[in-house]
CSV table of C-alpha atoms in Angstrom, one decimal:
chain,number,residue,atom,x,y,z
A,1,UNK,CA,-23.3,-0.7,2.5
A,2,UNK,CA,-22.5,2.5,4.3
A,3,UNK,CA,-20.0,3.1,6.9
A,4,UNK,CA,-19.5,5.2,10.1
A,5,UNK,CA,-16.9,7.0,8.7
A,6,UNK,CA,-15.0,8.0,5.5
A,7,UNK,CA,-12.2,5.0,4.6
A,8,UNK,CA,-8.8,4.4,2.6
A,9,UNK,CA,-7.1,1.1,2.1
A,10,UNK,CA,-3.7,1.5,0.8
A,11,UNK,CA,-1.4,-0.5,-0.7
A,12,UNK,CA,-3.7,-3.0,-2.8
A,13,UNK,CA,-1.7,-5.3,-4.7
A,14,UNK,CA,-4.4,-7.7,-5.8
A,15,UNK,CA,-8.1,-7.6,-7.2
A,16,UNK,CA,-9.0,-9.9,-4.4
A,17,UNK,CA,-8.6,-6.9,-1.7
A,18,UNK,CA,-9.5,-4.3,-4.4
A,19,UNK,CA,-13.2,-6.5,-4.7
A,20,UNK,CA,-13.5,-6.6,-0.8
A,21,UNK,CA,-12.5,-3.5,0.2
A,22,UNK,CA,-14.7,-1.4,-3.0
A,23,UNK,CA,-17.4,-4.0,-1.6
A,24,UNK,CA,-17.4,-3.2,1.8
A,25,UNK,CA,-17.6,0.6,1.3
A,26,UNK,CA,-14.3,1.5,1.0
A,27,UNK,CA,-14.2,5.4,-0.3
A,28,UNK,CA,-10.5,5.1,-2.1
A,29,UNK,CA,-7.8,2.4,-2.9
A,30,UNK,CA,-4.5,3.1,-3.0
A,31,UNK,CA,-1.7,1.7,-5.0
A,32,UNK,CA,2.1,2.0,-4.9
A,33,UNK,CA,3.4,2.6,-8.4
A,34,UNK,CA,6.5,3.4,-7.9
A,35,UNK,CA,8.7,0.6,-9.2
A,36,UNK,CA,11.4,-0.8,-6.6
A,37,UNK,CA,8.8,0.1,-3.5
A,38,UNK,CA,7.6,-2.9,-1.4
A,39,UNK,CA,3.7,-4.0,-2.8
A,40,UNK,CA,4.7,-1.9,-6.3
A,41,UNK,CA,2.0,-2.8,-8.8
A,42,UNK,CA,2.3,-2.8,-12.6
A,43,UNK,CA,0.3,-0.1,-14.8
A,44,UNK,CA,-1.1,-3.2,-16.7
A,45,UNK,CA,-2.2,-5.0,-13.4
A,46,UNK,CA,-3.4,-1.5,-12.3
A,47,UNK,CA,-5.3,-1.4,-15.4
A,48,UNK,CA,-6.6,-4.8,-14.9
A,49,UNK,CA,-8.0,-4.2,-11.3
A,50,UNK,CA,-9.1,-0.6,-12.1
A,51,UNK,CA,-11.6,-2.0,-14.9
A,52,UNK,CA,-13.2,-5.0,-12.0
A,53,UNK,CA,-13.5,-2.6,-9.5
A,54,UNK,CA,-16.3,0.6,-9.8
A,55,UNK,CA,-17.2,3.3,-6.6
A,56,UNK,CA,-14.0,4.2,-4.5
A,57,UNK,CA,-11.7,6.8,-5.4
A,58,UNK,CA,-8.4,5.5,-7.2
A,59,UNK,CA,-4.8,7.0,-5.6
A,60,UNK,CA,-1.5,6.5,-6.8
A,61,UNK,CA,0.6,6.2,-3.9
A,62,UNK,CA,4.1,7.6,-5.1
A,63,UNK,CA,6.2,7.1,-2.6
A,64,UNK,CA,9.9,6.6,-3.3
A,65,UNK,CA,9.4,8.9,-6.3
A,66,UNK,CA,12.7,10.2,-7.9
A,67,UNK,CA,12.1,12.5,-10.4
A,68,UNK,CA,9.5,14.6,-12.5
A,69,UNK,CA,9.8,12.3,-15.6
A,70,UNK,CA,8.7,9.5,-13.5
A,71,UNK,CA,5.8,11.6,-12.1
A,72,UNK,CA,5.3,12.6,-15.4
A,73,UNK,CA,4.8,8.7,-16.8
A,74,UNK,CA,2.6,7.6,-13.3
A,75,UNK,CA,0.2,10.0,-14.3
A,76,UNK,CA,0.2,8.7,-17.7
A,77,UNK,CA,-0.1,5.0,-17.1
A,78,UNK,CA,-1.9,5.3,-14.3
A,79,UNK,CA,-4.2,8.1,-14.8
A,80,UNK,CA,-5.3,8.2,-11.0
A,81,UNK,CA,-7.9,10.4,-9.4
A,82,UNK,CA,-5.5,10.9,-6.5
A,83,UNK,CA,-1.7,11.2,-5.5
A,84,UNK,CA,-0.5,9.8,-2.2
A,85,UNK,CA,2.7,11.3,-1.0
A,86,UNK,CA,5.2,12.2,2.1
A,87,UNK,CA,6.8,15.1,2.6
A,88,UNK,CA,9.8,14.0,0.4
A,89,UNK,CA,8.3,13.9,-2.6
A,90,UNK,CA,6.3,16.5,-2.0
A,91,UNK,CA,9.5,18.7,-1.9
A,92,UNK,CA,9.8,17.1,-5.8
A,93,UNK,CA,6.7,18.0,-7.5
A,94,UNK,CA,6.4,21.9,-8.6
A,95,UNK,CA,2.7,21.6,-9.6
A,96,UNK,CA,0.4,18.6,-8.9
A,97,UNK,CA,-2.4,19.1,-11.1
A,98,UNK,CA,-4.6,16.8,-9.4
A,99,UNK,CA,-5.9,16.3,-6.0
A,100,UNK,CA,-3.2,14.8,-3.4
A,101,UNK,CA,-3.0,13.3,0.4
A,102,UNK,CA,-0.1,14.2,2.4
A,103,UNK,CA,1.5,11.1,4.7
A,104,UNK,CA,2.4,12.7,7.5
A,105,UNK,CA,4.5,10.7,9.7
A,106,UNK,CA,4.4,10.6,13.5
A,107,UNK,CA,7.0,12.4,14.0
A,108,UNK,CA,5.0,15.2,11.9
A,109,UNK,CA,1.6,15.7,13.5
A,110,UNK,CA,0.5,16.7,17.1
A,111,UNK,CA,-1.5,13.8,18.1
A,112,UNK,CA,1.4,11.4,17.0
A,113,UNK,CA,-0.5,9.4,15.4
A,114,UNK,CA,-0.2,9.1,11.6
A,115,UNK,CA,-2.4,11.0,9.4
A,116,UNK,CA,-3.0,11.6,6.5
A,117,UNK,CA,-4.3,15.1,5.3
A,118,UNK,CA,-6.7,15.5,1.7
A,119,UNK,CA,-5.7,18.5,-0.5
A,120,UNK,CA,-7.2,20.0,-3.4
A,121,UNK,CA,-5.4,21.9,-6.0
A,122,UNK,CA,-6.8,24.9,-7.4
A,123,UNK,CA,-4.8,26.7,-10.5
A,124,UNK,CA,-1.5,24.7,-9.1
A,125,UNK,CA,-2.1,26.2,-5.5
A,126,UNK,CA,-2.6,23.5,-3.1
A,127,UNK,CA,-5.3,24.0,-0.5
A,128,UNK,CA,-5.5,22.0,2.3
A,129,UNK,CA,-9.1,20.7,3.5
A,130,UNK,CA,-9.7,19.9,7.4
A,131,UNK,CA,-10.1,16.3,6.3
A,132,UNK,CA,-7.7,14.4,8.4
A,133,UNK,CA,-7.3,11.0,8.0
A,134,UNK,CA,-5.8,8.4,10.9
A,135,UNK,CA,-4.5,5.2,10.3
A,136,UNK,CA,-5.6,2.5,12.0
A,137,UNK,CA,-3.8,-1.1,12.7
A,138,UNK,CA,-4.9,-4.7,14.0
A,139,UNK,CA,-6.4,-4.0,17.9
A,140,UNK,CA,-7.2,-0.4,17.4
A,141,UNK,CA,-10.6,0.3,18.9
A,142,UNK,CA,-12.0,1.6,16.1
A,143,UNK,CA,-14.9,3.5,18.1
A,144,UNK,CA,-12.7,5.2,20.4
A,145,UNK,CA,-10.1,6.5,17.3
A,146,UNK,CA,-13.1,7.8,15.9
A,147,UNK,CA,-14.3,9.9,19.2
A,148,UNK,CA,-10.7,10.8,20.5
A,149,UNK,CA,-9.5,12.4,17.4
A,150,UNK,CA,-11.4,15.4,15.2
A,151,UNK,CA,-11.1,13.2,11.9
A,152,UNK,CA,-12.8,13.1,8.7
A,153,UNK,CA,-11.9,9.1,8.3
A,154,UNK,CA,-9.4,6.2,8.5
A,155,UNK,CA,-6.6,4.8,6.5
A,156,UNK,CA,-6.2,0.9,6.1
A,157,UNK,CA,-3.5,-1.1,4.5
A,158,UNK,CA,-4.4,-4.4,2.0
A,159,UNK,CA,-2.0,-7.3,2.6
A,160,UNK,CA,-1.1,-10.2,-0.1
A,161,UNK,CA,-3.0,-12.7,-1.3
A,162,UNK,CA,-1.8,-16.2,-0.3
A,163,UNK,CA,-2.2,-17.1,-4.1
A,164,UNK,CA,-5.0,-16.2,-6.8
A,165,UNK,CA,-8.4,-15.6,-5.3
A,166,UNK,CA,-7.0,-16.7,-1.6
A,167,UNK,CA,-7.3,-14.5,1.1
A,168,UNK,CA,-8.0,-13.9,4.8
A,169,UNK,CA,-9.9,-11.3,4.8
A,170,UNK,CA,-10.5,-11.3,9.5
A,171,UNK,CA,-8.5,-8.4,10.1
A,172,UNK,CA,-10.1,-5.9,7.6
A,173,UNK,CA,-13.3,-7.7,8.2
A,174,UNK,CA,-13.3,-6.7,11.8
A,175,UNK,CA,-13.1,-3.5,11.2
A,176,UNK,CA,-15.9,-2.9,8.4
A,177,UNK,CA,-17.9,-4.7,10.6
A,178,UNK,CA,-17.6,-2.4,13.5
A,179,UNK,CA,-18.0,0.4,11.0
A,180,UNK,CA,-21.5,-0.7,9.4
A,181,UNK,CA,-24.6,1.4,10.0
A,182,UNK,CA,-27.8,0.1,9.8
A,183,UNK,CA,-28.7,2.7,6.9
C-alpha cells in the first residue's frame, strides 16, 4: 500500500496495532520503554511484536528517561533503529549514537502545532534534516494539514486493545484511508 505522505504511530502497546499500522503503510512504530510512563511496554513484549511485524522503522520512545544507565540498557534490550525524545531528555544524553526525533511541544515550534523533527547523527554531531513531522488527532482534515504546513509527514498515536486480538481500529482507519494513493 502506499500513502500520500510519510507516517509514525507512536505509542504501540500491542501486536494488534503494530500488524495494522505496519499493514497499512505505516513508515515507523514507536514504543515507550521507559518503565513507569503511561503505555510502557516490556523489552520481552517488544521483542515479541518486533519479530511479527517486518517494513516500518522501529523507535524507542524514551520519554521520562532518568539517567544514562537507563539509556544505556534501552538500547541494549531494545536495540531500536530510532530514539524518540523531548527536549528534557535531550538535555540528558551526551552522544546519541543513533538516529533520533525531537518532540517538540507546542509551546516550542512556530506554527503551534506539535512536531516532531528527524535527526541524524554523524560522528556524535547531531544534524537536523528539514523533515518535520505534525501530529495529527481524531477530526483533523488530514488533506488540509498536509497543504497548510511544509511537512515531510504525520505522527499518529496507537490506543489499547480492548483484550487480545480486539480492537477498533475507525479512527486510524479513517485516516489511512484518506491517505491511500492509487499507486
Amino acid at each position: 500500500m502506499s500513502l500520500k505522505t510519510f507516517v509514525k504511530v507512536g505509542s504501540i502497546t500491542n501486536l494488534s496495532d503494530a500488524r495494522y499500522c505496519a499493514g497499512m503503510g505505516a513508515d515507523m512504530l514507536g514504543f515507550r520503554v521507559v518503565e513507569g510512563q503511561e503505555n510502557f511496554i516490556s523489552p520481552a513484549a517488544f521483542q515479541e511484536i518486533r519479530g511479527w511485524v517486518t517494513g516500518p522503522t522501529v523507535v524507542a520512545e524514551i520519554y521520562g528517561l532518568k539517567s544514562h544507565a537507563a539509556l544505556n540498557s534501552i538500547l541494549e534490550n531494545y536495540r531500536p533503529d530510532y530514539l524518540e525524545l523531548s527536549l528534557a531528555e535531550l538535555n540528558l544524553i551526551e552522544v546519541i549514537s543513533i538516529p533520533y526525533i525531537l518532540n517538540l511541544a507546542k509551546g516550542d515550534t512556530p506554527s503551534g502545532e506539535p512536531e516532531y523533527i528527524l535527526t541524524k547523527t554523524d560522528s556524535g554531531i547531531p544534524e537536523t534534516s528539514v523533515k518535520r513531522l505534525i501530529e495529527l488527532k481524531t477530526g483533523d482534515n488530514v488533506d488540509e494539514v498536509l497543504k497548510r504546513y511544509n511537512i515531510y509527514g504525520i505522527a499518529l498515536k496507537g490506543s489499547q486493545e480492548e483484550k487480545p486480538g480486539l480492537k477498533d481500529y475507525q479512527e486510524l482507519a479513517e485516516i489511512f484511508e484518506i491517505l491511500e494513493t492509487d499507486d
